[in-house]
Tab-separated table of C-alpha atoms in Angstrom:
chain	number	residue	atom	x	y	z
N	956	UNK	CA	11.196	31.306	-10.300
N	957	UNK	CA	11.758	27.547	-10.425
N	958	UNK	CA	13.388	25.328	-7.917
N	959	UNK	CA	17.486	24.214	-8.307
N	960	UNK	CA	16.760	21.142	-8.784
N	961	UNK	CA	13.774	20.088	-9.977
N	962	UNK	CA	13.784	15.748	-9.876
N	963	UNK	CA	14.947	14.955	-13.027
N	964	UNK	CA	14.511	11.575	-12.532
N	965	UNK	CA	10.835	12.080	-12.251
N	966	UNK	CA	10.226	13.957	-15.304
N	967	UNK	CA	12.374	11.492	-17.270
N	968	UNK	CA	10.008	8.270	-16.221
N	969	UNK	CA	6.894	10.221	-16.879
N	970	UNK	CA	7.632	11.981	-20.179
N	971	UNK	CA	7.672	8.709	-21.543
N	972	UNK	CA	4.030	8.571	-21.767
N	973	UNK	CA	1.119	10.917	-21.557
N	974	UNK	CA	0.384	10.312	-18.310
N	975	UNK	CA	1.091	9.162	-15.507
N	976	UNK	CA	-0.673	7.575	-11.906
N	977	UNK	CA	-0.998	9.727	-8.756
N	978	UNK	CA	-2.324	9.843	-5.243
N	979	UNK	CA	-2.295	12.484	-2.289
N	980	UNK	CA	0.385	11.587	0.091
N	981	UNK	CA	-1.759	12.180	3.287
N	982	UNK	CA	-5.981	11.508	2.305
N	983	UNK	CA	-8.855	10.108	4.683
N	984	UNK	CA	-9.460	8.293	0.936
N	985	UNK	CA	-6.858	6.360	-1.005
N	986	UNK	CA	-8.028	7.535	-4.297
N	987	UNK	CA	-4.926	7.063	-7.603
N	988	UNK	CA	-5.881	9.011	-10.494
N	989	UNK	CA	-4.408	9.692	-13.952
N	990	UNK	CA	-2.668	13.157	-14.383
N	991	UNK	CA	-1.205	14.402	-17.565
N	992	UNK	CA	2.019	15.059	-18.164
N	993	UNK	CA	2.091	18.523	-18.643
N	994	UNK	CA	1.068	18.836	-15.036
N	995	UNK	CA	4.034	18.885	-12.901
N	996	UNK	CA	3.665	17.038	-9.659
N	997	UNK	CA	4.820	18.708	-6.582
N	998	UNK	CA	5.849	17.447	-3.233
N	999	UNK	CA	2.306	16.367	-1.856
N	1000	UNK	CA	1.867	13.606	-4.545
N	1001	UNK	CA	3.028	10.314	-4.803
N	1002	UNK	CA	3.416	8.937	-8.487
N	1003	UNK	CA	3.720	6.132	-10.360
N	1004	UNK	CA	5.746	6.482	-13.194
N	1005	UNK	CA	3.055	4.597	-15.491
N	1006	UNK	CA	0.328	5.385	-18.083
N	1007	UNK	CA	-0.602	1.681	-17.938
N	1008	UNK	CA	-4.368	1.279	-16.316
N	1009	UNK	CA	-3.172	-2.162	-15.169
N	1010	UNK	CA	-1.177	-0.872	-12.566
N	1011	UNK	CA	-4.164	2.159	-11.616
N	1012	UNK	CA	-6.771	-0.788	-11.487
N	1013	UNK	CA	-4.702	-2.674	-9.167
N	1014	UNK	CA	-3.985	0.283	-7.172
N	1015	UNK	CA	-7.716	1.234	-6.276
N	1016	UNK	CA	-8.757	-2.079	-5.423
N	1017	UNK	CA	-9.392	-3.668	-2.182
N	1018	UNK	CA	-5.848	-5.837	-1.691
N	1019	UNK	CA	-3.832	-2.673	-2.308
N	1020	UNK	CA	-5.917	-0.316	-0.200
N	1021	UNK	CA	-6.144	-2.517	2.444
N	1022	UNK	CA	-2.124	-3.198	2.133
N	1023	UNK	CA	-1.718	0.520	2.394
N	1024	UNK	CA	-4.066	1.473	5.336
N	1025	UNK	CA	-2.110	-1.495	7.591
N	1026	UNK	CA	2.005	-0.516	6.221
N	1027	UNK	CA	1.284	3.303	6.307
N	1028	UNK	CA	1.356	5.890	8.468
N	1029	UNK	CA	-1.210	8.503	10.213
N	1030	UNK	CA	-1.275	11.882	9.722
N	1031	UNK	CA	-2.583	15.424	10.893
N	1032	UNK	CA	-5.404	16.392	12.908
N	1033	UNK	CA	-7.825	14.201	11.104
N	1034	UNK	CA	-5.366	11.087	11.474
N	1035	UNK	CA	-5.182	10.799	7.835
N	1036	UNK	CA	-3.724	7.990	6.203
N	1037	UNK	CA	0.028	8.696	4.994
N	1038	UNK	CA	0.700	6.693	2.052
N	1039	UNK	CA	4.692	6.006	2.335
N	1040	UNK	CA	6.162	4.788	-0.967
N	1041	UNK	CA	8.871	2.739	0.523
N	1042	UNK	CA	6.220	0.377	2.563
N	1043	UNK	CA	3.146	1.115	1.054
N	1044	UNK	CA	3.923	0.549	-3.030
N	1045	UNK	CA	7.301	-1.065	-2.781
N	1046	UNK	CA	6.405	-4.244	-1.111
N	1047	UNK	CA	3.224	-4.913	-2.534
N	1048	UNK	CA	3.197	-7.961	-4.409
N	1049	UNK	CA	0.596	-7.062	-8.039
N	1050	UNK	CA	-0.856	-10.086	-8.792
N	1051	UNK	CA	0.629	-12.268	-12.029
N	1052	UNK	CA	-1.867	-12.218	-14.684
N	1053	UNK	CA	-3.095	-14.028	-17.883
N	1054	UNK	CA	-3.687	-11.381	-20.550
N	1055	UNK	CA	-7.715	-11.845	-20.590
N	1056	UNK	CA	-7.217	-10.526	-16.919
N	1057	UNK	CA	-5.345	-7.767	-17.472
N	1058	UNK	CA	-7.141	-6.696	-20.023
N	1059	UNK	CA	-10.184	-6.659	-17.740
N	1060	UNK	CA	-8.566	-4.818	-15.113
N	1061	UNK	CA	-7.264	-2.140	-17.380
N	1062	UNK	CA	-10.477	-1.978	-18.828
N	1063	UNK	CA	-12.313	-1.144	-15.598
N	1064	UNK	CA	-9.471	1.078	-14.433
N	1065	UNK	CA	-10.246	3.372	-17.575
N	1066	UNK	CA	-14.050	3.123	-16.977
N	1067	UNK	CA	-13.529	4.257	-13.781
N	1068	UNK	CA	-11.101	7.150	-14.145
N	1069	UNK	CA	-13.428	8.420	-17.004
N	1070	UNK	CA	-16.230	8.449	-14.317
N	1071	UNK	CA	-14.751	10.338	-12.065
N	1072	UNK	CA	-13.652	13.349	-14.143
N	1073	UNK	CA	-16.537	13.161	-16.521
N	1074	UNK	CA	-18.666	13.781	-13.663
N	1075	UNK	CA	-16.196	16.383	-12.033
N	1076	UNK	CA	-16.066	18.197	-15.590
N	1077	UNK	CA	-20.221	18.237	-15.399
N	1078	UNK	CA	-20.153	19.756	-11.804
N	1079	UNK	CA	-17.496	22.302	-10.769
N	1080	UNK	CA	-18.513	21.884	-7.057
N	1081	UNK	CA	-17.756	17.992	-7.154
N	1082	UNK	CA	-14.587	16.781	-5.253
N	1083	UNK	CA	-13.254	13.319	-4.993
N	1084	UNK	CA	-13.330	13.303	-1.347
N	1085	UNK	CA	-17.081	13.761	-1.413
N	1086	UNK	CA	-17.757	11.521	-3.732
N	1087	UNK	CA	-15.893	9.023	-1.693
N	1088	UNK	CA	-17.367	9.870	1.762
N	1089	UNK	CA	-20.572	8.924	-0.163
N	1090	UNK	CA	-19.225	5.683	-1.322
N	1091	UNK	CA	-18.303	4.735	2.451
N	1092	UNK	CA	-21.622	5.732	3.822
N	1093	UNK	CA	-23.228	3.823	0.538
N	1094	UNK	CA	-20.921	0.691	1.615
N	1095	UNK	CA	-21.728	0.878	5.313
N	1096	UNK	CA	-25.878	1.247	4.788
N	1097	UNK	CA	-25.994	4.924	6.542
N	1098	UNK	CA	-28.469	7.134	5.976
N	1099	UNK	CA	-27.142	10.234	3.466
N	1100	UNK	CA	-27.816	14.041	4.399
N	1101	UNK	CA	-29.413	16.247	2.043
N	1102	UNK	CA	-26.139	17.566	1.097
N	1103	UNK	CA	-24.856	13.658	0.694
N	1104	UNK	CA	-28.076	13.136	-1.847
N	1105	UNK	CA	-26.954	15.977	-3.616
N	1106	UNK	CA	-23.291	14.397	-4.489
N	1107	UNK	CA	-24.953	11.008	-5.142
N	1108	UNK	CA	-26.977	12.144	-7.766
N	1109	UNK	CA	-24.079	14.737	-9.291
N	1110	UNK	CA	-21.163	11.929	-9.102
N	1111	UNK	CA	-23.332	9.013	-9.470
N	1112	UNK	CA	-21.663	7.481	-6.770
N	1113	UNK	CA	-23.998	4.176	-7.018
N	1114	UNK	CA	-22.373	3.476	-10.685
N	1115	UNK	CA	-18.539	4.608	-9.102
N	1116	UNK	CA	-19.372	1.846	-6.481
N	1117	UNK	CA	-20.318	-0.603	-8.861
N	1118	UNK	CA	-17.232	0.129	-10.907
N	1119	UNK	CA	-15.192	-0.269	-7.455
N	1120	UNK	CA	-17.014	-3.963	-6.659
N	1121	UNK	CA	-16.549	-5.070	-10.493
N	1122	UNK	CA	-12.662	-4.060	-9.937
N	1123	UNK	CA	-12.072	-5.664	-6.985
N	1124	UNK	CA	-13.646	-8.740	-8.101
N	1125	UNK	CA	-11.357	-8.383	-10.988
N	1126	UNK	CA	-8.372	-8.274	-9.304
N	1127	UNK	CA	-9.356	-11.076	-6.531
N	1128	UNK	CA	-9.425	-13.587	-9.678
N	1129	UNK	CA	-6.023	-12.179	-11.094
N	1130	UNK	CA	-4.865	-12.849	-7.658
N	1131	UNK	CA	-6.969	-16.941	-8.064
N	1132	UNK	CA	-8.401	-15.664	-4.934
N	1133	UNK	CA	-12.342	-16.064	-3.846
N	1134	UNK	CA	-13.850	-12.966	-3.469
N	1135	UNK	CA	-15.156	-13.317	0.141
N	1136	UNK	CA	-12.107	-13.154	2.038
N	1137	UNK	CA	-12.029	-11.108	4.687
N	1138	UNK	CA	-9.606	-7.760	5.372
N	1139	UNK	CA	-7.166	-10.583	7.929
N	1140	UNK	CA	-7.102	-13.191	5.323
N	1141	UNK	CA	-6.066	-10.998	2.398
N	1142	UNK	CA	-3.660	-9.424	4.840
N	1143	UNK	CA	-2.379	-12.705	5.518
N	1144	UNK	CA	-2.179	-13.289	1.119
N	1145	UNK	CA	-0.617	-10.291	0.684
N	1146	UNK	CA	2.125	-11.292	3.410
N	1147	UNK	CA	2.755	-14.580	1.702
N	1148	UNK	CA	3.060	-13.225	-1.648
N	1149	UNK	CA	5.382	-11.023	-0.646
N	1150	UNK	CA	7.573	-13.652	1.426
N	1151	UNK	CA	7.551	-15.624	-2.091
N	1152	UNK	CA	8.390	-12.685	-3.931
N	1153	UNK	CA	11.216	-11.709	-1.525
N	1154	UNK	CA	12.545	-15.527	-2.365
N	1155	UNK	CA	12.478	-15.026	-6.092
N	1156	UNK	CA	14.322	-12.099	-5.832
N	1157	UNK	CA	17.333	-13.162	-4.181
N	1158	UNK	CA	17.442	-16.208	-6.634
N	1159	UNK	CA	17.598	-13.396	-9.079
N	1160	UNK	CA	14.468	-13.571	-10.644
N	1161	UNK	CA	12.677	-9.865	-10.186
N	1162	UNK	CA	9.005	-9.002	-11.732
N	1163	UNK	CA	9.581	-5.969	-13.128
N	1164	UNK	CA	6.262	-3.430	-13.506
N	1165	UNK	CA	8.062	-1.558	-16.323
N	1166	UNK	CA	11.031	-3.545	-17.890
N	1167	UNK	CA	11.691	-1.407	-20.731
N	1168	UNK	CA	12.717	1.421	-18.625
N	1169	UNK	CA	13.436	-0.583	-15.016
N	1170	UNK	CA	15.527	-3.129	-16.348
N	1171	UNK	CA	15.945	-2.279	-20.376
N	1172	UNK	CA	19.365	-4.288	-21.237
N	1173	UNK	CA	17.691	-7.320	-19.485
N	1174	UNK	CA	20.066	-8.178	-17.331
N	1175	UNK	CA	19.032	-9.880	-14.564
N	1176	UNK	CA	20.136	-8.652	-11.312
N	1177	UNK	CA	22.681	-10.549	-8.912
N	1178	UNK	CA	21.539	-12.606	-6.059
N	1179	UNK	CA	20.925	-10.817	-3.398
N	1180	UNK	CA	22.159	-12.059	0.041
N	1181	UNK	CA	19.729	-13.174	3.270
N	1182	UNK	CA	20.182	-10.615	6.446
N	1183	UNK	CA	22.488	-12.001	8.899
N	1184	UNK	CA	23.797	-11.123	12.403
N	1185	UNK	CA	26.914	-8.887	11.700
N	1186	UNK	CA	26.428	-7.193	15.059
N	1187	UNK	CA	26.137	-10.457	17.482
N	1188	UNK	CA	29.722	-9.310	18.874
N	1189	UNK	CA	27.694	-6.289	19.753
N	1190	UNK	CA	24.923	-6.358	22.604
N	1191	UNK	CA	22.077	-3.957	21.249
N	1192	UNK	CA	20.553	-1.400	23.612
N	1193	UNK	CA	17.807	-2.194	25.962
N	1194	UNK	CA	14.315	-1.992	24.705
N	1195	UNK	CA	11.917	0.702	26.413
N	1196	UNK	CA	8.844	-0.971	27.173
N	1197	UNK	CA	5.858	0.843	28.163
N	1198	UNK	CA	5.517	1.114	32.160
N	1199	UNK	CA	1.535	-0.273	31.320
N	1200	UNK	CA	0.931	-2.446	29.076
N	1201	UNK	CA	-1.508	-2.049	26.373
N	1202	UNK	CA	-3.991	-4.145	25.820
N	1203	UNK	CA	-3.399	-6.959	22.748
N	1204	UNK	CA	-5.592	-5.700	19.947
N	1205	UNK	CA	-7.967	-8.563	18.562
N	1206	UNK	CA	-7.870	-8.386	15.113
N	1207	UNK	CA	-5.005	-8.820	12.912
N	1208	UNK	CA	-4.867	-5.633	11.418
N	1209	UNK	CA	-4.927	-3.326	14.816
N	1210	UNK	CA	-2.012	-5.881	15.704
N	1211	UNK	CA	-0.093	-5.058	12.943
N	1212	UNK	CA	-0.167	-1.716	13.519
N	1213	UNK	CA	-0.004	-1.415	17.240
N	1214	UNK	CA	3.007	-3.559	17.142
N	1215	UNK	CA	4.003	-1.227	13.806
N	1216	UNK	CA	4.066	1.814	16.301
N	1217	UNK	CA	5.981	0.146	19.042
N	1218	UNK	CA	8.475	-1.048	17.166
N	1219	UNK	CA	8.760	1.379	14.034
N	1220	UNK	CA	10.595	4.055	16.491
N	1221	UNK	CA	14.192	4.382	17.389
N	1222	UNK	CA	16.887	2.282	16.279
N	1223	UNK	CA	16.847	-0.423	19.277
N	1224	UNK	CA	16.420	-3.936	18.381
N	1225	UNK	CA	13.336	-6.114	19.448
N	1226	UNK	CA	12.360	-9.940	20.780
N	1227	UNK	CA	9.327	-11.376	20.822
N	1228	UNK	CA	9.737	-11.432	24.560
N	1229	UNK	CA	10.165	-7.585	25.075
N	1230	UNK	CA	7.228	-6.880	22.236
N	1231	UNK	CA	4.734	-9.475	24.218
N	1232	UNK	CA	5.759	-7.904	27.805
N	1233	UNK	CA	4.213	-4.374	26.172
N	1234	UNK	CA	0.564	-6.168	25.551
N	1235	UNK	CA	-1.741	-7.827	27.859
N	1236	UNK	CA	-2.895	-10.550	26.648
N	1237	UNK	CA	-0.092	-10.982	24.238
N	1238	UNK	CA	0.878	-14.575	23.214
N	1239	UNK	CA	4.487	-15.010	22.204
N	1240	UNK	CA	2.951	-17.242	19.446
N	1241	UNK	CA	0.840	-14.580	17.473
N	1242	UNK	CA	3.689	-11.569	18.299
N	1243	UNK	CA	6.187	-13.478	16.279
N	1244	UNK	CA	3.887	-13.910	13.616
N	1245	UNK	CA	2.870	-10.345	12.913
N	1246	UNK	CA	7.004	-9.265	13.689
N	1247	UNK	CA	7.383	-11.537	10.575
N	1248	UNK	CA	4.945	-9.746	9.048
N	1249	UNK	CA	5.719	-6.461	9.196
N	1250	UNK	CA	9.170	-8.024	8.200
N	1251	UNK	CA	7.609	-8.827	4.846
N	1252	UNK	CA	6.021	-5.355	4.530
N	1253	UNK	CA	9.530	-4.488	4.275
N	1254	UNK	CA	8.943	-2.051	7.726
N	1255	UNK	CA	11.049	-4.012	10.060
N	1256	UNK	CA	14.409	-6.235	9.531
N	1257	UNK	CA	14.816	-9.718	10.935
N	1258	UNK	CA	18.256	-10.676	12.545
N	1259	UNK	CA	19.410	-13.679	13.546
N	1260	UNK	CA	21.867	-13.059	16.820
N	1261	UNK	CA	24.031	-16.225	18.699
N	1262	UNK	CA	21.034	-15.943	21.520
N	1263	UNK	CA	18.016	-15.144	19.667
N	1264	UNK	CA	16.064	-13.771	16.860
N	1265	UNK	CA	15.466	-9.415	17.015
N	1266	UNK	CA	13.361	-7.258	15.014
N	1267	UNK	CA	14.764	-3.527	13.941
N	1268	UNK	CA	12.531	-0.507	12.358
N	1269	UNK	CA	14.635	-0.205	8.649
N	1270	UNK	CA	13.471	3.258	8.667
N	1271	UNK	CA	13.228	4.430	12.269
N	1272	UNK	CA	10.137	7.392	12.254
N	1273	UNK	CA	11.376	8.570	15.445
């Protein structure tokens, strides 16, 4: 048996190399892997058309992760992290390097996918996602079970970690950035990066990952036009704000996604005013900020109306 229609597409932008990049769609771990091309990739995976271990060492490290915990979604009954292409990988801004750095980076993205199944190839029983719980307990200082010792010592998850630091140290000088910023301040980066980004693109210029097969005849693409207020003849419905308000999360990230889960739902248009009213605590100041920021992340849209400035979900999850 084999399906109708079976994403042509897809196999067209992978057959082009011998592999390709991968990760689970819903995992407690963001983990991206290289997968040959002779395995077909079903529904649960989302790939990157790419064989280049640029893209798979900017993928696993920190900036990226971190982007994709905050724009994604939660999942199932272990609240697993979703990883949405259209928020999580679209809008990410990779970092523009000098060829010493991608070299690096590719370089440590093959060292470490080479770990990983050299290791699984030496022990049957090994999965990623306990070699991973034993990075985060390695990370966080915990104490590891018998059974945890065990998958140290079979994955040797101390040199996977070391691989991991040595990557995202990598990547943090790709990006010129020190590499003791915090998960906020390379939240704010990212944001930034991708408001600059989004500026060069609708003067035309676009940073193609794969311009031979994105953009082969070179052509660059026509200015795109700045969101505007076609519906300020039209009053948008009333917001539904929570009968008790929640209390204003402190840290940047649990902002953006409290404020992610408000106003990601429905099609009904948002002010600063009616997002504040729903936290305690809220200042109007800080709400506009990480509205624009989920902006960037390409979740919400901004519109400028006759009376005010609104926020919509561009893909409504409910």
């Amino acid at each position: 048996w084999r399906f109708g229609r079976d994403k042509p597409e897809l196999r067209q932008a992978i057959s082009r190399g011998c592999r390709y990049i991968a990760t689970s769609e819903v995992s407690k771990n963001r983990v991206f892997s290289f997968i040959a091309t002779e395995v077909c990739p079903d529904h649960s995976l989302v790939v990157v058309a790419s064989d280049d271990a640029f893209l798979l060492g900017v993928l696993s490290s920190r900036p990226h992760v971190l982007w994709a915990k905050v724009a994604g979604s939660r999942l199932g009954v272990g609240n697993d992290l979703r990883y949405n292409r259209s928020v999580c990988f679209d809008p990410f801004p990779f970092p523009c390097c000098e060829e010493d750095e991608t070299a690096r980076i590719r370089a440590l993205a093959e060292s470490l996918d080479a770990h990983r199944k050299r290791q699984q190839a030496a022990y049957r029983d090994l999965t990623i996602t306990g070699m991973y719980n034993v990075l985060e307990k390695l990370r966080s200082g915990e104490a590891l079970t018998a059974k945890e010792k065990a998958i140290h010592e079979q994955g040797l998850v101390s040199v996977l970690k070391k691989l991991h630091d040595d990557l995202d140290a990598a990547v943090f000088d790709a990006y010129g950035w020190p590499h003791d910023l915090t998960d906020e301040q390379i939240l704010e980066r990212l944001v930034a990066l991708n408001a600059e980004r989004a500026a060069e693109e609708r003067r035309g210029l676009v940073r193609w990952l794969r311009p031979d097969f994105q953009n082969p005849s070179g052509v660059r693409p026509a200015t795109q036009q700045t969101l505007s207020g076609a519906d300020d003849a039209e009053e948008p419905a009333a917001v539904t704000v929570p009968a008790v308000a929640a209390t204003w999360p402190k840290k940047l990230p649990e902002q953006i996604a409290a404020v992610r889960d408000l106003v990601g739902r429905g099609a009904t248009e948002w002010t600063v005013a009616d997002v504040a009213t729903a936290f305690k605590g809220a200042r109007k100041v800080d709400v506009e900020e990480v509205l624009d920021s989920l902006a960037a992340l390409g979740i919400l849209a901004a519109f400028e109306t006759r009376r005010t400035r609104r926020w919509k979900a561009t893909r409504p999850t409910a």
